[in-house]
Each structure stands twice: as structure tokens, then as C-alpha cells.
Coordinates of C-alpha atoms in Angstrom, one line a residue:
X1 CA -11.5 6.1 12.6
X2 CA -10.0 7.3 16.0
X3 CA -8.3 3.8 16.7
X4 CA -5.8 3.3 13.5
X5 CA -4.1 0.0 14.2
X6 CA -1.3 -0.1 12.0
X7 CA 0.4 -3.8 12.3
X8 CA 4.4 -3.3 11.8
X9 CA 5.7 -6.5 10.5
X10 CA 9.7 -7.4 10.4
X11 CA 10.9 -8.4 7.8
X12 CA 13.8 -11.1 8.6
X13 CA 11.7 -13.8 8.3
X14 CA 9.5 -13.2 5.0
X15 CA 10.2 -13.5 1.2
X16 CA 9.5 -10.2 -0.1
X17 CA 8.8 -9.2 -4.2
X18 CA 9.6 -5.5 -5.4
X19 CA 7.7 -3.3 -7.8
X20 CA 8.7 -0.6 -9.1
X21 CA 5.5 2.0 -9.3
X22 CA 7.2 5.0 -10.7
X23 CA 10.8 6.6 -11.4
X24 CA 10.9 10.1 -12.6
X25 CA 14.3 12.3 -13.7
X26 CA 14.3 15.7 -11.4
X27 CA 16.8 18.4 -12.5
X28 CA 18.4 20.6 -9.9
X29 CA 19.6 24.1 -12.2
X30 CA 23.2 25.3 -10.9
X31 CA 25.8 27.5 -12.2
X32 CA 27.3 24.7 -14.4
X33 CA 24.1 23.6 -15.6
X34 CA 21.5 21.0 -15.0
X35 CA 22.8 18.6 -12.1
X36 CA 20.1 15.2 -13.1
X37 CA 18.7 12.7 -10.2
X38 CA 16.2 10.0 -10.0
X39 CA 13.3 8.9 -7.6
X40 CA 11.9 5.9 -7.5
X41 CA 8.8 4.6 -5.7
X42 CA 8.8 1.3 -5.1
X43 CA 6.1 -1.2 -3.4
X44 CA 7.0 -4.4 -1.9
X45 CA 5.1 -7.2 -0.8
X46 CA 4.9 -11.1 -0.3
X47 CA 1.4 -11.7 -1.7
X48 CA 0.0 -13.1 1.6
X49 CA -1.0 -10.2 3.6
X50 CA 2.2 -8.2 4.2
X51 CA 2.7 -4.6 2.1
X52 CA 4.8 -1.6 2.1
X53 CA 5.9 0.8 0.3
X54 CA 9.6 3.1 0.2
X55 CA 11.1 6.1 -1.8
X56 CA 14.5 6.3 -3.4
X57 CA 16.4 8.9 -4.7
X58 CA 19.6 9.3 -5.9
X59 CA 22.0 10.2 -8.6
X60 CA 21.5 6.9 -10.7
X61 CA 18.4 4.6 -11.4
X62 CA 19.4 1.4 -10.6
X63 CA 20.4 2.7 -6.7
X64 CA 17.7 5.2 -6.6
X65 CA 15.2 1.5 -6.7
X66 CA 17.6 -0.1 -4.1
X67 CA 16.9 2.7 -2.2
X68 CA 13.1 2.7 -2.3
X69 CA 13.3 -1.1 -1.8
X70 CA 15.4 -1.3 1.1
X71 CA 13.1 1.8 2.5
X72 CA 10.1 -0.1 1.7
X73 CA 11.4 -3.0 3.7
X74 CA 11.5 -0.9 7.1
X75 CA 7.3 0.5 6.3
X76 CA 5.6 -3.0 6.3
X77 CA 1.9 -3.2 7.4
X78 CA -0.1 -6.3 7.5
X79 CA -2.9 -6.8 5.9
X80 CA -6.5 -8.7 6.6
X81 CA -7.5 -10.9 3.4
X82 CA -10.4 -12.7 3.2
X83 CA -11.2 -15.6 0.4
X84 CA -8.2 -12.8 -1.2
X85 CA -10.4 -10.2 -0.6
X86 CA -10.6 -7.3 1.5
X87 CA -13.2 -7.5 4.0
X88 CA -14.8 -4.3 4.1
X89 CA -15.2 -1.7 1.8
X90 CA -12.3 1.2 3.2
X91 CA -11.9 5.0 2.1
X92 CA -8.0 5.8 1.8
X93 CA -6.6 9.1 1.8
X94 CA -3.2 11.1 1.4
X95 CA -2.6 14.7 1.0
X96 CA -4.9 15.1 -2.6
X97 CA -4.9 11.3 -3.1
X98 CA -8.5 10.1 -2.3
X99 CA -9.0 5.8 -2.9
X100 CA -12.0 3.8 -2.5
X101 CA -11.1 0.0 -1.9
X102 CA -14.6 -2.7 -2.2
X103 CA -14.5 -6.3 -1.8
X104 CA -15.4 -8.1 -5.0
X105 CA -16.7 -11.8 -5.8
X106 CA -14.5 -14.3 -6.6
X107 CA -12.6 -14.6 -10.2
X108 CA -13.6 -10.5 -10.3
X109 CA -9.9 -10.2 -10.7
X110 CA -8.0 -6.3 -9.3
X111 CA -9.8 -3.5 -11.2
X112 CA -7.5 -0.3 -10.0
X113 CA -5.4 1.6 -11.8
X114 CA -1.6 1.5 -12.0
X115 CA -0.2 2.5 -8.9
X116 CA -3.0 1.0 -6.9
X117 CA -2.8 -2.4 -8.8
X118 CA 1.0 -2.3 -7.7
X119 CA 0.3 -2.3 -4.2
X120 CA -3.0 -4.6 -3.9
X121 CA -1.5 -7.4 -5.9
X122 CA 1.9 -6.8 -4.1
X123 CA -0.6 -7.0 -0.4
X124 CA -1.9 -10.6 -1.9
X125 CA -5.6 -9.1 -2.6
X126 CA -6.6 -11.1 -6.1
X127 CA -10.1 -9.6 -6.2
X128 CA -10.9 -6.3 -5.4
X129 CA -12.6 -3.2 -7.1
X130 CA -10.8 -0.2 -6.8
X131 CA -11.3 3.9 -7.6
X132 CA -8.7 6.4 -7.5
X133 CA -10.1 10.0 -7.1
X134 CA -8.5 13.3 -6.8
X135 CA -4.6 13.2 -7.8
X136 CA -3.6 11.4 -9.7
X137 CA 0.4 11.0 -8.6
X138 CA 1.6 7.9 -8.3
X139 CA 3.3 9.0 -4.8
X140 CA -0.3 10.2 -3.0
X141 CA -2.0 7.2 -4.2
X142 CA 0.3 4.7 -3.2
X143 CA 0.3 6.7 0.0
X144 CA -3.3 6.7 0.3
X145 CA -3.5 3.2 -0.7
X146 CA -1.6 1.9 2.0
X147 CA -3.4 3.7 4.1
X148 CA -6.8 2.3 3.7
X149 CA -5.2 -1.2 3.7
X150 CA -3.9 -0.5 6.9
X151 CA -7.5 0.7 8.0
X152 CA -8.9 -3.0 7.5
X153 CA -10.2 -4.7 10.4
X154 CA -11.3 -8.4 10.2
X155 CA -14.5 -9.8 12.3
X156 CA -12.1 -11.1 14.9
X157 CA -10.2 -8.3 15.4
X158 CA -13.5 -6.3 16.3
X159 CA -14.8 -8.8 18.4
X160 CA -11.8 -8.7 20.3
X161 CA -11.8 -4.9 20.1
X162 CA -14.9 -4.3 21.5
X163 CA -14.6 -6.9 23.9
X164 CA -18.1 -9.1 22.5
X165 CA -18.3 -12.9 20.4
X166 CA -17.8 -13.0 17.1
X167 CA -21.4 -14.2 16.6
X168 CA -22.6 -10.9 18.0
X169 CA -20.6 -8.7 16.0
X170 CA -22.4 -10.0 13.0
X171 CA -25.8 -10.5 14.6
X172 CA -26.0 -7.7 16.9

């Protein structure tokens, strides 16, 4: 994995649809008592190969998810889909966030857990198996999820990598 190409997209000219993956109450202790905030992680996508994913925080909910959306506007990365698959099986990781992505049959549907299902239907990907190991926080497994999205390398983009056809990428 020494050559990560991560494709940065802008996002002027694309339809985007938030999700909100988690929001959770922090309390900061001070003199006069418990001072409250919110963070929200939020993933955004437009279904067709473009995903990303942003943190909020702030004193109130509904700005904390503006936040995370506007933030998850400016970390986009394009995905490769495939019959909406992925085309290769990919291992994502992220601090204690370990993911294992595998392309599935058609009509298999997105079997992943919650914050995982977020971001691959969010990405486009309609059937996909998916395992989350290690921790379970919704932050580390967005985090890694995005990461092994980003990983993904159609046959193309190897042929042209390595400089070879695309008939002997497949044949050897």
C-alpha cells in the first residue's frame, strides 16, 4: 500500500445528501458547573461514487451537524464502483478501528453495521459485505471506512499504473 491515491473531488458542482452518524453531549466541569457541547459526525455523499465525511462541535446540536456537514464538504474522496460494488476486497484501518470491505453479488444488499452502512450507502455502493473489528466508535470506523474506500483501485487505473493493457492485468 505504498502508493495511496486519494482522489479530492470539489464540490461546486455535485448534489451532495448528509447523514448524521453520531452526536454525543460532552461536558466540560468548571467552577460554575457543567458547561454542555455537542459533536456531531456527519457523512456526506451523492450516491455515485463521491464520499466524505466531517466533525462538528459546538455549543448547540443543530450547528454542531452544520458544522460536520460543511467540514465534510471540504474531505471528499472518489470512489471506484463497479455493477455498485466495490471491486476488490480492501482492509481499512484508523487508530483502533480495523474494517474489512468485500464485493458482494448483485441484490446482496449493504451488510455493515451502523456507522459503516452510513458511509457506503452515502459512497453509492448498494452491495457490499462489510466487518467492523476492533473499536467500536463511531468516529474510528467512519475513519477507517473512508479509508479503505479510498484504497480502491479499478482495472484501469492499474493498467495505467503499471504502465501494461488492461487485458494483461487480468491475464498476466
Amino acid at each position: 500500500m505504498s502508493t495511496i491515491n486519494i482522489k479530492r473531488v470539489k464540490t461546486s458542482e455535485i448534489e451532495l445528501k448528509d447523514r448524521l452518524v453520531s452526536i454525543q453531549r460532552v461536558a466540560k466541569v468548571t467552577k460554575g458547573g457543567r458547561t454542555f457541547s455537542f459533536s456531531a459526525i456527519v457523512v456526506v455523499g451523492d450516491e455515485n461514487g463521491v464520499v466524505g465525511y466531517g466533525l462538528g462541535k459546538a455549543k448547540e446540536v443543530t450547528e454542531a451537524i452544520a458544522k460536520g456537514i460543511d467540514d465534510a464538504k471540504k474531505n471528499l474522496v472518489k470512489v471506484p464502483i463497479i455493477n455498485s460494488t466495490i471491486p476488490h476486497e480492501q482492509i481499512g484501518k484508523f487508530s483502533g478501528g480495523f474494517v474489512f470491505i468485500k464485493p458482494a453479488a448483485n441484490g446482496t444488499g449493504v451488510i455493515a453495521g451502523g456507522a459503516m452502512r452510513a458511509v457506503l450507502e452515502s459512497a453509492g455502493i448498494h452491495n457490499v459485505l462489510a466487518k467492523s473489528k476492533g473499536s467500536s466508535n463511531p468516529h474510528n470506523v467512519v475513519k477507517a471506512t473512508v479509508s479503505a474506500l479510498a484504497q480502491l483501485r479499478d482495472a484501469h487505473t492499474v493498467a495505467q499504473q503499471r504502465g501494461i493493457s488492461l487485458g494483461k492485468v487480468f491475464n498476466g
